[in-house]
JSON list of N, CA and C in Angstrom, two decimals:
[
{"chain": "A", "resi": 1, "resn": "MET", "atom": "N", "xyz": [-41.34, -13.43, 61.37]},
{"chain": "A", "resi": 1, "resn": "MET", "atom": "CA", "xyz": [-41.54, -13.82, 60.15]},
{"chain": "A", "resi": 1, "resn": "MET", "atom": "C", "xyz": [-42.35, -15.01, 59.94]},
{"chain": "A", "resi": 2, "resn": "ALA", "atom": "N", "xyz": [-41.75, -16.09, 61.04]},
{"chain": "A", "resi": 2, "resn": "ALA", "atom": "CA", "xyz": [-42.16, -17.60, 61.12]},
{"chain": "A", "resi": 2, "resn": "ALA", "atom": "C", "xyz": [-43.78, -17.43, 61.32]},
{"chain": "A", "resi": 3, "resn": "GLU", "atom": "N", "xyz": [-44.44, -16.33, 61.72]},
{"chain": "A", "resi": 3, "resn": "GLU", "atom": "CA", "xyz": [-45.81, -16.21, 61.96]},
{"chain": "A", "resi": 3, "resn": "GLU", "atom": "C", "xyz": [-46.60, -15.86, 60.77]},
{"chain": "A", "resi": 4, "resn": "ARG", "atom": "N", "xyz": [-46.10, -15.28, 59.70]},
{"chain": "A", "resi": 4, "resn": "ARG", "atom": "CA", "xyz": [-46.46, -14.90, 58.43]},
{"chain": "A", "resi": 4, "resn": "ARG", "atom": "C", "xyz": [-46.39, -16.06, 57.34]},
{"chain": "A", "resi": 5, "resn": "VAL", "atom": "N", "xyz": [-45.21, -16.69, 57.60]},
{"chain": "A", "resi": 5, "resn": "VAL", "atom": "CA", "xyz": [-44.83, -17.78, 56.51]},
{"chain": "A", "resi": 5, "resn": "VAL", "atom": "C", "xyz": [-44.71, -19.05, 57.12]},
{"chain": "A", "resi": 6, "resn": "ALA", "atom": "N", "xyz": [-44.88, -20.02, 56.59]},
{"chain": "A", "resi": 6, "resn": "ALA", "atom": "CA", "xyz": [-44.96, -21.30, 57.10]},
{"chain": "A", "resi": 6, "resn": "ALA", "atom": "C", "xyz": [-43.25, -21.90, 57.36]},
{"chain": "A", "resi": 7, "resn": "PRO", "atom": "N", "xyz": [-43.16, -22.35, 58.49]},
{"chain": "A", "resi": 7, "resn": "PRO", "atom": "CA", "xyz": [-41.85, -22.56, 58.90]},
{"chain": "A", "resi": 7, "resn": "PRO", "atom": "C", "xyz": [-40.91, -23.57, 57.97]},
{"chain": "A", "resi": 8, "resn": "LYS", "atom": "N", "xyz": [-41.63, -24.58, 57.22]},
{"chain": "A", "resi": 8, "resn": "LYS", "atom": "CA", "xyz": [-40.94, -25.26, 56.25]},
{"chain": "A", "resi": 8, "resn": "LYS", "atom": "C", "xyz": [-40.84, -24.42, 54.92]},
{"chain": "A", "resi": 9, "resn": "ARG", "atom": "N", "xyz": [-41.63, -23.42, 54.64]},
{"chain": "A", "resi": 9, "resn": "ARG", "atom": "CA", "xyz": [-41.33, -22.76, 53.36]},
{"chain": "A", "resi": 9, "resn": "ARG", "atom": "C", "xyz": [-39.90, -21.74, 53.69]},
{"chain": "A", "resi": 10, "resn": "LEU", "atom": "N", "xyz": [-40.00, -21.34, 54.79]},
{"chain": "A", "resi": 10, "resn": "LEU", "atom": "CA", "xyz": [-38.72, -20.64, 55.36]},
{"chain": "A", "resi": 10, "resn": "LEU", "atom": "C", "xyz": [-37.35, -21.57, 55.41]},
{"chain": "A", "resi": 11, "resn": "LEU", "atom": "N", "xyz": [-37.58, -22.82, 55.70]},
{"chain": "A", "resi": 11, "resn": "LEU", "atom": "CA", "xyz": [-36.52, -23.77, 55.37]},
{"chain": "A", "resi": 11, "resn": "LEU", "atom": "C", "xyz": [-36.14, -23.91, 54.30]},
{"chain": "A", "resi": 12, "resn": "LYS", "atom": "N", "xyz": [-36.98, -23.99, 53.21]},
{"chain": "A", "resi": 12, "resn": "LYS", "atom": "CA", "xyz": [-36.55, -24.09, 51.98]},
{"chain": "A", "resi": 12, "resn": "LYS", "atom": "C", "xyz": [-36.10, -22.93, 51.17]},
{"chain": "A", "resi": 13, "resn": "LEU", "atom": "N", "xyz": [-36.58, -21.65, 51.65]},
{"chain": "A", "resi": 13, "resn": "LEU", "atom": "CA", "xyz": [-36.10, -20.45, 51.34]},
{"chain": "A", "resi": 13, "resn": "LEU", "atom": "C", "xyz": [-34.48, -20.19, 51.77]},
{"chain": "A", "resi": 14, "resn": "GLY", "atom": "N", "xyz": [-34.29, -20.69, 53.02]},
{"chain": "A", "resi": 14, "resn": "GLY", "atom": "CA", "xyz": [-32.77, -21.11, 53.63]},
{"chain": "A", "resi": 14, "resn": "GLY", "atom": "C", "xyz": [-31.96, -21.84, 52.87]},
{"chain": "A", "resi": 15, "resn": "ALA", "atom": "N", "xyz": [-32.51, -22.94, 52.21]},
{"chain": "A", "resi": 15, "resn": "ALA", "atom": "CA", "xyz": [-31.53, -23.81, 51.37]},
{"chain": "A", "resi": 15, "resn": "ALA", "atom": "C", "xyz": [-31.24, -23.19, 50.26]},
{"chain": "A", "resi": 16, "resn": "VAL", "atom": "N", "xyz": [-32.16, -22.58, 49.42]},
{"chain": "A", "resi": 16, "resn": "VAL", "atom": "CA", "xyz": [-31.99, -21.82, 48.36]},
{"chain": "A", "resi": 16, "resn": "VAL", "atom": "C", "xyz": [-30.94, -20.71, 48.59]},
{"chain": "A", "resi": 17, "resn": "ALA", "atom": "N", "xyz": [-31.14, -20.04, 49.73]},
{"chain": "A", "resi": 17, "resn": "ALA", "atom": "CA", "xyz": [-30.12, -18.90, 50.02]},
{"chain": "A", "resi": 17, "resn": "ALA", "atom": "C", "xyz": [-28.55, -19.59, 50.07]},
{"chain": "A", "resi": 18, "resn": "ALA", "atom": "N", "xyz": [-28.66, -20.77, 50.77]},
{"chain": "A", "resi": 18, "resn": "ALA", "atom": "CA", "xyz": [-27.30, -21.53, 50.88]},
{"chain": "A", "resi": 18, "resn": "ALA", "atom": "C", "xyz": [-26.80, -21.86, 49.44]},
{"chain": "A", "resi": 19, "resn": "VAL", "atom": "N", "xyz": [-27.49, -22.38, 48.62]},
{"chain": "A", "resi": 19, "resn": "VAL", "atom": "CA", "xyz": [-27.01, -22.70, 47.21]},
{"chain": "A", "resi": 19, "resn": "VAL", "atom": "C", "xyz": [-26.77, -21.36, 46.59]},
{"chain": "A", "resi": 20, "resn": "ALA", "atom": "N", "xyz": [-27.47, -20.23, 46.69]},
{"chain": "A", "resi": 20, "resn": "ALA", "atom": "CA", "xyz": [-27.02, -19.09, 46.00]},
{"chain": "A", "resi": 20, "resn": "ALA", "atom": "C", "xyz": [-25.62, -18.64, 46.45]},
{"chain": "A", "resi": 21, "resn": "TYR", "atom": "N", "xyz": [-25.29, -18.70, 47.85]},
{"chain": "A", "resi": 21, "resn": "TYR", "atom": "CA", "xyz": [-24.25, -18.09, 48.36]},
{"chain": "A", "resi": 21, "resn": "TYR", "atom": "C", "xyz": [-23.05, -18.99, 47.75]},
{"chain": "A", "resi": 22, "resn": "ASP", "atom": "N", "xyz": [-23.32, -20.39, 48.07]},
{"chain": "A", "resi": 22, "resn": "ASP", "atom": "CA", "xyz": [-22.13, -21.10, 47.24]},
{"chain": "A", "resi": 22, "resn": "ASP", "atom": "C", "xyz": [-21.80, -20.92, 45.72]},
{"chain": "A", "resi": 23, "resn": "ALA", "atom": "N", "xyz": [-22.94, -20.86, 45.06]},
{"chain": "A", "resi": 23, "resn": "ALA", "atom": "CA", "xyz": [-22.87, -20.47, 43.56]},
{"chain": "A", "resi": 23, "resn": "ALA", "atom": "C", "xyz": [-22.19, -18.81, 43.41]},
{"chain": "A", "resi": 24, "resn": "ALA", "atom": "N", "xyz": [-22.48, -18.19, 44.47]},
{"chain": "A", "resi": 24, "resn": "ALA", "atom": "CA", "xyz": [-21.80, -16.64, 44.17]},
{"chain": "A", "resi": 24, "resn": "ALA", "atom": "C", "xyz": [-20.56, -16.63, 44.68]},
{"chain": "A", "resi": 25, "resn": "MET", "atom": "N", "xyz": [-19.96, -17.53, 45.48]},
{"chain": "A", "resi": 25, "resn": "MET", "atom": "CA", "xyz": [-18.74, -17.49, 46.07]},
{"chain": "A", "resi": 25, "resn": "MET", "atom": "C", "xyz": [-17.92, -17.96, 45.18]},
{"chain": "A", "resi": 26, "resn": "MET", "atom": "N", "xyz": [-18.09, -18.66, 43.92]},
{"chain": "A", "resi": 26, "resn": "MET", "atom": "CA", "xyz": [-17.44, -19.03, 42.82]},
{"chain": "A", "resi": 26, "resn": "MET", "atom": "C", "xyz": [-16.94, -17.74, 41.98]},
{"chain": "A", "resi": 27, "resn": "LEU", "atom": "N", "xyz": [-18.01, -16.78, 42.09]},
{"chain": "A", "resi": 27, "resn": "LEU", "atom": "CA", "xyz": [-17.62, -15.52, 41.39]},
{"chain": "A", "resi": 27, "resn": "LEU", "atom": "C", "xyz": [-16.95, -14.35, 41.99]},
{"chain": "A", "resi": 28, "resn": "VAL", "atom": "N", "xyz": [-16.77, -14.48, 43.27]},
{"chain": "A", "resi": 28, "resn": "VAL", "atom": "CA", "xyz": [-16.22, -13.43, 44.04]},
{"chain": "A", "resi": 28, "resn": "VAL", "atom": "C", "xyz": [-14.87, -13.25, 43.63]},
{"chain": "A", "resi": 29, "resn": "ASP", "atom": "N", "xyz": [-14.44, -11.90, 43.49]},
{"chain": "A", "resi": 29, "resn": "ASP", "atom": "CA", "xyz": [-13.33, -11.55, 42.92]},
{"chain": "A", "resi": 29, "resn": "ASP", "atom": "C", "xyz": [-12.63, -10.47, 44.08]},
{"chain": "A", "resi": 30, "resn": "GLY", "atom": "N", "xyz": [-13.18, -9.95, 45.03]},
{"chain": "A", "resi": 30, "resn": "GLY", "atom": "CA", "xyz": [-12.77, -8.80, 45.58]},
{"chain": "A", "resi": 30, "resn": "GLY", "atom": "C", "xyz": [-13.41, -8.70, 47.12]},
{"chain": "A", "resi": 31, "resn": "PRO", "atom": "N", "xyz": [-13.18, -8.00, 47.82]},
{"chain": "A", "resi": 31, "resn": "PRO", "atom": "CA", "xyz": [-13.79, -7.87, 49.32]},
{"chain": "A", "resi": 31, "resn": "PRO", "atom": "C", "xyz": [-14.97, -7.15, 49.27]},
{"chain": "A", "resi": 32, "resn": "VAL", "atom": "N", "xyz": [-15.25, -6.25, 48.20]},
{"chain": "A", "resi": 32, "resn": "VAL", "atom": "CA", "xyz": [-16.72, -5.63, 48.22]},
{"chain": "A", "resi": 32, "resn": "VAL", "atom": "C", "xyz": [-17.50, -6.48, 47.98]},
{"chain": "A", "resi": 33, "resn": "SER", "atom": "N", "xyz": [-17.35, -7.53, 46.75]},
{"chain": "A", "resi": 33, "resn": "SER", "atom": "CA", "xyz": [-18.21, -8.43, 46.43]},
{"chain": "A", "resi": 33, "resn": "SER", "atom": "C", "xyz": [-18.48, -9.59, 47.37]},
{"chain": "A", "resi": 34, "resn": "LEU", "atom": "N", "xyz": [-17.36, -9.60, 48.09]},
{"chain": "A", "resi": 34, "resn": "LEU", "atom": "CA", "xyz": [-17.41, -10.78, 49.21]},
{"chain": "A", "resi": 34, "resn": "LEU", "atom": "C", "xyz": [-18.49, -10.37, 50.33]},
{"chain": "A", "resi": 35, "resn": "VAL", "atom": "N", "xyz": [-18.38, -9.21, 50.74]},
{"chain": "A", "resi": 35, "resn": "VAL", "atom": "CA", "xyz": [-19.37, -8.45, 51.66]},
{"chain": "A", "resi": 35, "resn": "VAL", "atom": "C", "xyz": [-20.89, -8.56, 51.34]},
{"chain": "A", "resi": 36, "resn": "ALA", "atom": "N", "xyz": [-20.99, -8.22, 49.81]},
{"chain": "A", "resi": 36, "resn": "ALA", "atom": "CA", "xyz": [-22.25, -8.24, 49.39]},
{"chain": "A", "resi": 36, "resn": "ALA", "atom": "C", "xyz": [-22.99, -9.61, 49.35]},
{"chain": "A", "resi": 37, "resn": "VAL", "atom": "N", "xyz": [-22.20, -10.75, 49.10]},
{"chain": "A", "resi": 37, "resn": "VAL", "atom": "CA", "xyz": [-22.49, -11.97, 49.08]},
{"chain": "A", "resi": 37, "resn": "VAL", "atom": "C", "xyz": [-22.92, -12.54, 50.31]},
{"chain": "A", "resi": 38, "resn": "GLN", "atom": "N", "xyz": [-22.56, -12.04, 51.46]},
{"chain": "A", "resi": 38, "resn": "GLN", "atom": "CA", "xyz": [-22.82, -12.58, 52.94]},
{"chain": "A", "resi": 38, "resn": "GLN", "atom": "C", "xyz": [-24.16, -12.60, 53.18]},
{"chain": "A", "resi": 39, "resn": "ILE", "atom": "N", "xyz": [-24.95, -11.67, 52.40]},
{"chain": "A", "resi": 39, "resn": "ILE", "atom": "CA", "xyz": [-26.45, -11.68, 52.65]},
{"chain": "A", "resi": 39, "resn": "ILE", "atom": "C", "xyz": [-27.13, -13.02, 52.62]},
{"chain": "A", "resi": 40, "resn": "PHE", "atom": "N", "xyz": [-26.53, -13.62, 51.38]},
{"chain": "A", "resi": 40, "resn": "PHE", "atom": "CA", "xyz": [-27.20, -15.05, 51.32]},
{"chain": "A", "resi": 40, "resn": "PHE", "atom": "C", "xyz": [-26.76, -16.03, 52.43]},
{"chain": "A", "resi": 41, "resn": "ASN", "atom": "N", "xyz": [-25.64, -16.07, 52.81]},
{"chain": "A", "resi": 41, "resn": "ASN", "atom": "CA", "xyz": [-24.98, -16.67, 54.17]},
{"chain": "A", "resi": 41, "resn": "ASN", "atom": "C", "xyz": [-25.91, -16.42, 55.38]},
{"chain": "A", "resi": 42, "resn": "ALA", "atom": "N", "xyz": [-25.90, -15.26, 55.51]},
{"chain": "A", "resi": 42, "resn": "ALA", "atom": "CA", "xyz": [-26.81, -14.70, 56.71]},
{"chain": "A", "resi": 42, "resn": "ALA", "atom": "C", "xyz": [-28.23, -15.28, 56.68]},
{"chain": "A", "resi": 43, "resn": "ALA", "atom": "N", "xyz": [-28.71, -15.18, 55.49]},
{"chain": "A", "resi": 43, "resn": "ALA", "atom": "CA", "xyz": [-30.11, -15.75, 55.31]},
{"chain": "A", "resi": 43, "resn": "ALA", "atom": "C", "xyz": [-30.31, -17.33, 55.66]},
{"chain": "A", "resi": 44, "resn": "SER", "atom": "N", "xyz": [-29.27, -18.08, 55.13]},
{"chain": "A", "resi": 44, "resn": "SER", "atom": "CA", "xyz": [-29.41, -19.38, 55.32]},
{"chain": "A", "resi": 44, "resn": "SER", "atom": "C", "xyz": [-28.99, -19.92, 56.78]},
{"chain": "A", "resi": 45, "resn": "ILE", "atom": "N", "xyz": [-28.03, -19.36, 57.38]},
{"chain": "A", "resi": 45, "resn": "ILE", "atom": "CA", "xyz": [-27.84, -19.58, 58.74]},
{"chain": "A", "resi": 45, "resn": "ILE", "atom": "C", "xyz": [-29.10, -19.31, 59.62]},
{"chain": "A", "resi": 46, "resn": "ALA", "atom": "N", "xyz": [-29.54, -18.15, 59.32]},
{"chain": "A", "resi": 46, "resn": "ALA", "atom": "CA", "xyz": [-30.76, -17.80, 60.14]},
{"chain": "A", "resi": 46, "resn": "ALA", "atom": "C", "xyz": [-31.93, -18.70, 60.05]},
{"chain": "A", "resi": 47, "resn": "ALA", "atom": "N", "xyz": [-32.19, -19.13, 58.74]},
{"chain": "A", "resi": 47, "resn": "ALA", "atom": "CA", "xyz": [-33.31, -20.10, 58.54]},
{"chain": "A", "resi": 47, "resn": "ALA", "atom": "C", "xyz": [-33.09, -21.46, 59.00]},
{"chain": "A", "resi": 48, "resn": "VAL", "atom": "N", "xyz": [-31.90, -21.84, 58.77]},
{"chain": "A", "resi": 48, "resn": "VAL", "atom": "CA", "xyz": [-31.46, -23.32, 59.59]},
{"chain": "A", "resi": 48, "resn": "VAL", "atom": "C", "xyz": [-31.42, -23.24, 61.06]},
{"chain": "A", "resi": 49, "resn": "GLN", "atom": "N", "xyz": [-30.99, -22.23, 61.47]},
{"chain": "A", "resi": 49, "resn": "GLN", "atom": "CA", "xyz": [-30.50, -22.30, 62.95]},
{"chain": "A", "resi": 49, "resn": "GLN", "atom": "C", "xyz": [-32.00, -21.64, 63.62]},
{"chain": "A", "resi": 50, "resn": "GLY", "atom": "N", "xyz": [-32.47, -20.84, 63.23]},
{"chain": "A", "resi": 50, "resn": "GLY", "atom": "CA", "xyz": [-33.65, -20.25, 63.67]},
{"chain": "A", "resi": 50, "resn": "GLY", "atom": "C", "xyz": [-35.11, -21.19, 63.92]},
{"chain": "A", "resi": 51, "resn": "ILE", "atom": "N", "xyz": [-35.39, -21.75, 62.34]},
{"chain": "A", "resi": 51, "resn": "ILE", "atom": "CA", "xyz": [-36.51, -22.22, 62.19]},
{"chain": "A", "resi": 51, "resn": "ILE", "atom": "C", "xyz": [-36.52, -23.61, 62.41]},
{"chain": "A", "resi": 52, "resn": "GLY", "atom": "N", "xyz": [-35.24, -24.32, 61.87]},
{"chain": "A", "resi": 52, "resn": "GLY", "atom": "CA", "xyz": [-34.91, -25.50, 62.04]},
{"chain": "A", "resi": 52, "resn": "GLY", "atom": "C", "xyz": [-35.09, -26.10, 63.34]},
{"chain": "A", "resi": 53, "resn": "LEU", "atom": "N", "xyz": [-35.05, -25.87, 64.55]},
{"chain": "A", "resi": 53, "resn": "LEU", "atom": "CA", "xyz": [-35.37, -26.18, 65.92]},
{"chain": "A", "resi": 53, "resn": "LEU", "atom": "C", "xyz": [-36.83, -26.17, 65.90]},
{"chain": "A", "resi": 54, "resn": "THR", "atom": "N", "xyz": [-37.40, -25.29, 65.73]},
{"chain": "A", "resi": 54, "resn": "THR", "atom": "CA", "xyz": [-39.02, -25.30, 65.79]},
{"chain": "A", "resi": 54, "resn": "THR", "atom": "C", "xyz": [-39.64, -26.27, 65.23]},
{"chain": "A", "resi": 55, "resn": "VAL", "atom": "N", "xyz": [-39.16, -26.65, 63.70]},
{"chain": "A", "resi": 55, "resn": "VAL", "atom": "CA", "xyz": [-39.61, -27.56, 62.82]},
{"chain": "A", "resi": 55, "resn": "VAL", "atom": "C", "xyz": [-39.37, -29.05, 63.55]},
{"chain": "A", "resi": 56, "resn": "LEU", "atom": "N", "xyz": [-38.32, -29.25, 63.99]},
{"chain": "A", "resi": 56, "resn": "LEU", "atom": "CA", "xyz": [-37.83, -30.45, 64.61]},
{"chain": "A", "resi": 56, "resn": "LEU", "atom": "C", "xyz": [-38.52, -30.66, 65.98]},
{"chain": "A", "resi": 57, "resn": "GLN", "atom": "N", "xyz": [-38.89, -29.68, 66.73]},
{"chain": "A", "resi": 57, "resn": "GLN", "atom": "CA", "xyz": [-39.65, -29.83, 67.96]},
{"chain": "A", "resi": 57, "resn": "GLN", "atom": "C", "xyz": [-41.20, -30.16, 67.36]},
{"chain": "A", "resi": 58, "resn": "ASP", "atom": "N", "xyz": [-41.79, -29.71, 66.47]},
{"chain": "A", "resi": 58, "resn": "ASP", "atom": "CA", "xyz": [-43.04, -30.10, 66.25]},
{"chain": "A", "resi": 58, "resn": "ASP", "atom": "C", "xyz": [-42.99, -31.48, 65.74]},
{"chain": "A", "resi": 59, "resn": "ALA", "atom": "N", "xyz": [-41.98, -32.03, 64.96]},
{"chain": "A", "resi": 59, "resn": "ALA", "atom": "CA", "xyz": [-41.91, -33.47, 64.60]},
{"chain": "A", "resi": 59, "resn": "ALA", "atom": "C", "xyz": [-41.72, -34.42, 65.84]},
{"chain": "A", "resi": 60, "resn": "LEU", "atom": "N", "xyz": [-40.83, -33.98, 66.73]},
{"chain": "A", "resi": 60, "resn": "LEU", "atom": "CA", "xyz": [-40.56, -34.93, 67.73]},
{"chain": "A", "resi": 60, "resn": "LEU", "atom": "C", "xyz": [-41.14, -34.02, 69.14]},
{"chain": "A", "resi": 61, "resn": "PRO", "atom": "N", "xyz": [-42.25, -34.47, 69.61]},
{"chain": "A", "resi": 61, "resn": "PRO", "atom": "CA", "xyz": [-42.60, -33.88, 70.77]},
{"chain": "A", "resi": 61, "resn": "PRO", "atom": "C", "xyz": [-42.15, -34.02, 72.07]},
{"chain": "A", "resi": 62, "resn": "GLY", "atom": "N", "xyz": [-41.08, -35.15, 72.26]},
{"chain": "A", "resi": 62, "resn": "GLY", "atom": "CA", "xyz": [-40.74, -35.35, 73.51]},
{"chain": "A", "resi": 62, "resn": "GLY", "atom": "C", "xyz": [-39.81, -34.32, 74.23]},
{"chain": "A", "resi": 63, "resn": "PRO", "atom": "N", "xyz": [-39.79, -34.29, 75.53]},
{"chain": "A", "resi": 63, "resn": "PRO", "atom": "CA", "xyz": [-39.07, -33.10, 76.14]},
{"chain": "A", "resi": 63, "resn": "PRO", "atom": "C", "xyz": [-37.61, -33.18, 75.91]},
{"chain": "A", "resi": 64, "resn": "GLY", "atom": "N", "xyz": [-36.94, -32.30, 75.60]},
{"chain": "A", "resi": 64, "resn": "GLY", "atom": "CA", "xyz": [-35.61, -32.35, 75.30]},
{"chain": "A", "resi": 64, "resn": "GLY", "atom": "C", "xyz": [-34.93, -32.97, 74.21]},
{"chain": "A", "resi": 65, "resn": "LEU", "atom": "N", "xyz": [-35.87, -33.83, 73.47]},
{"chain": "A", "resi": 65, "resn": "LEU", "atom": "CA", "xyz": [-35.20, -34.92, 72.46]},
{"chain": "A", "resi": 65, "resn": "LEU", "atom": "C", "xyz": [-35.09, -34.04, 71.12]},
{"chain": "A", "resi": 66, "resn": "ALA", "atom": "N", "xyz": [-35.86, -33.19, 70.67]},
{"chain": "A", "resi": 66, "resn": "ALA", "atom": "CA", "xyz": [-35.41, -32.58, 69.56]},
{"chain": "A", "resi": 66, "resn": "ALA", "atom": "C", "xyz": [-34.41, -31.45, 69.61]},
{"chain": "A", "resi": 67, "resn": "SER", "atom": "N", "xyz": [-34.34, -30.93, 70.95]},
{"chain": "A", "resi": 67, "resn": "SER", "atom": "CA", "xyz": [-33.22, -29.80, 71.14]},
{"chain": "A", "resi": 67, "resn": "SER", "atom": "C", "xyz": [-32.00, -30.70, 71.24]},
{"chain": "A", "resi": 68, "resn": "GLY", "atom": "N", "xyz": [-31.77, -31.83, 71.85]},
{"chain": "A", "resi": 68, "resn": "GLY", "atom": "CA", "xyz": [-30.77, -32.63, 71.81]},
{"chain": "A", "resi": 68, "resn": "GLY", "atom": "C", "xyz": [-30.44, -33.09, 70.65]},
{"chain": "A", "resi": 69, "resn": "LEU", "atom": "N", "xyz": [-31.31, -33.53, 69.74]},
{"chain": "A", "resi": 69, "resn": "LEU", "atom": "CA", "xyz": [-30.94, -34.28, 68.37]},
{"chain": "A", "resi": 69, "resn": "LEU", "atom": "C", "xyz": [-30.47, -33.14, 67.48]},
{"chain": "A", "resi": 70, "resn": "PHE", "atom": "N", "xyz": [-31.05, -31.78, 67.60]},
{"chain": "A", "resi": 70, "resn": "PHE", "atom": "CA", "xyz": [-30.60, -30.77, 66.83]},
{"chain": "A", "resi": 70, "resn": "PHE", "atom": "C", "xyz": [-29.12, -30.12, 66.89]},
{"chain": "A", "resi": 71, "resn": "MET", "atom": "N", "xyz": [-29.06, -29.93, 68.29]},
{"chain": "A", "resi": 71, "resn": "MET", "atom": "CA", "xyz": [-27.79, -29.38, 68.71]},
{"chain": "A", "resi": 71, "resn": "MET", "atom": "C", "xyz": [-26.53, -30.31, 68.32]},
{"chain": "A", "resi": 72, "resn": "ASN", "atom": "N", "xyz": [-26.85, -31.89, 68.24]},
{"chain": "A", "resi": 72, "resn": "ASN", "atom": "CA", "xyz": [-25.64, -32.74, 67.85]},
{"chain": "A", "resi": 72, "resn": "ASN", "atom": "C", "xyz": [-25.80, -33.05, 66.49]}
]
């Protein structure tokens, strides 16, 4: 998906998914709705963990520097 959509745009969509997840968690009243809301959580984690490192490596081209900063 990162080849078709710009990585920064995916990060923005991940941030929107995180906000949607937090907002939806206020409305959850049972286990079925809790499972349904997890799609927003999964999308935000996938965007931040998967694309975040790539964006940081583009910004900091030193060997190992971006990975170390991202993991810390």
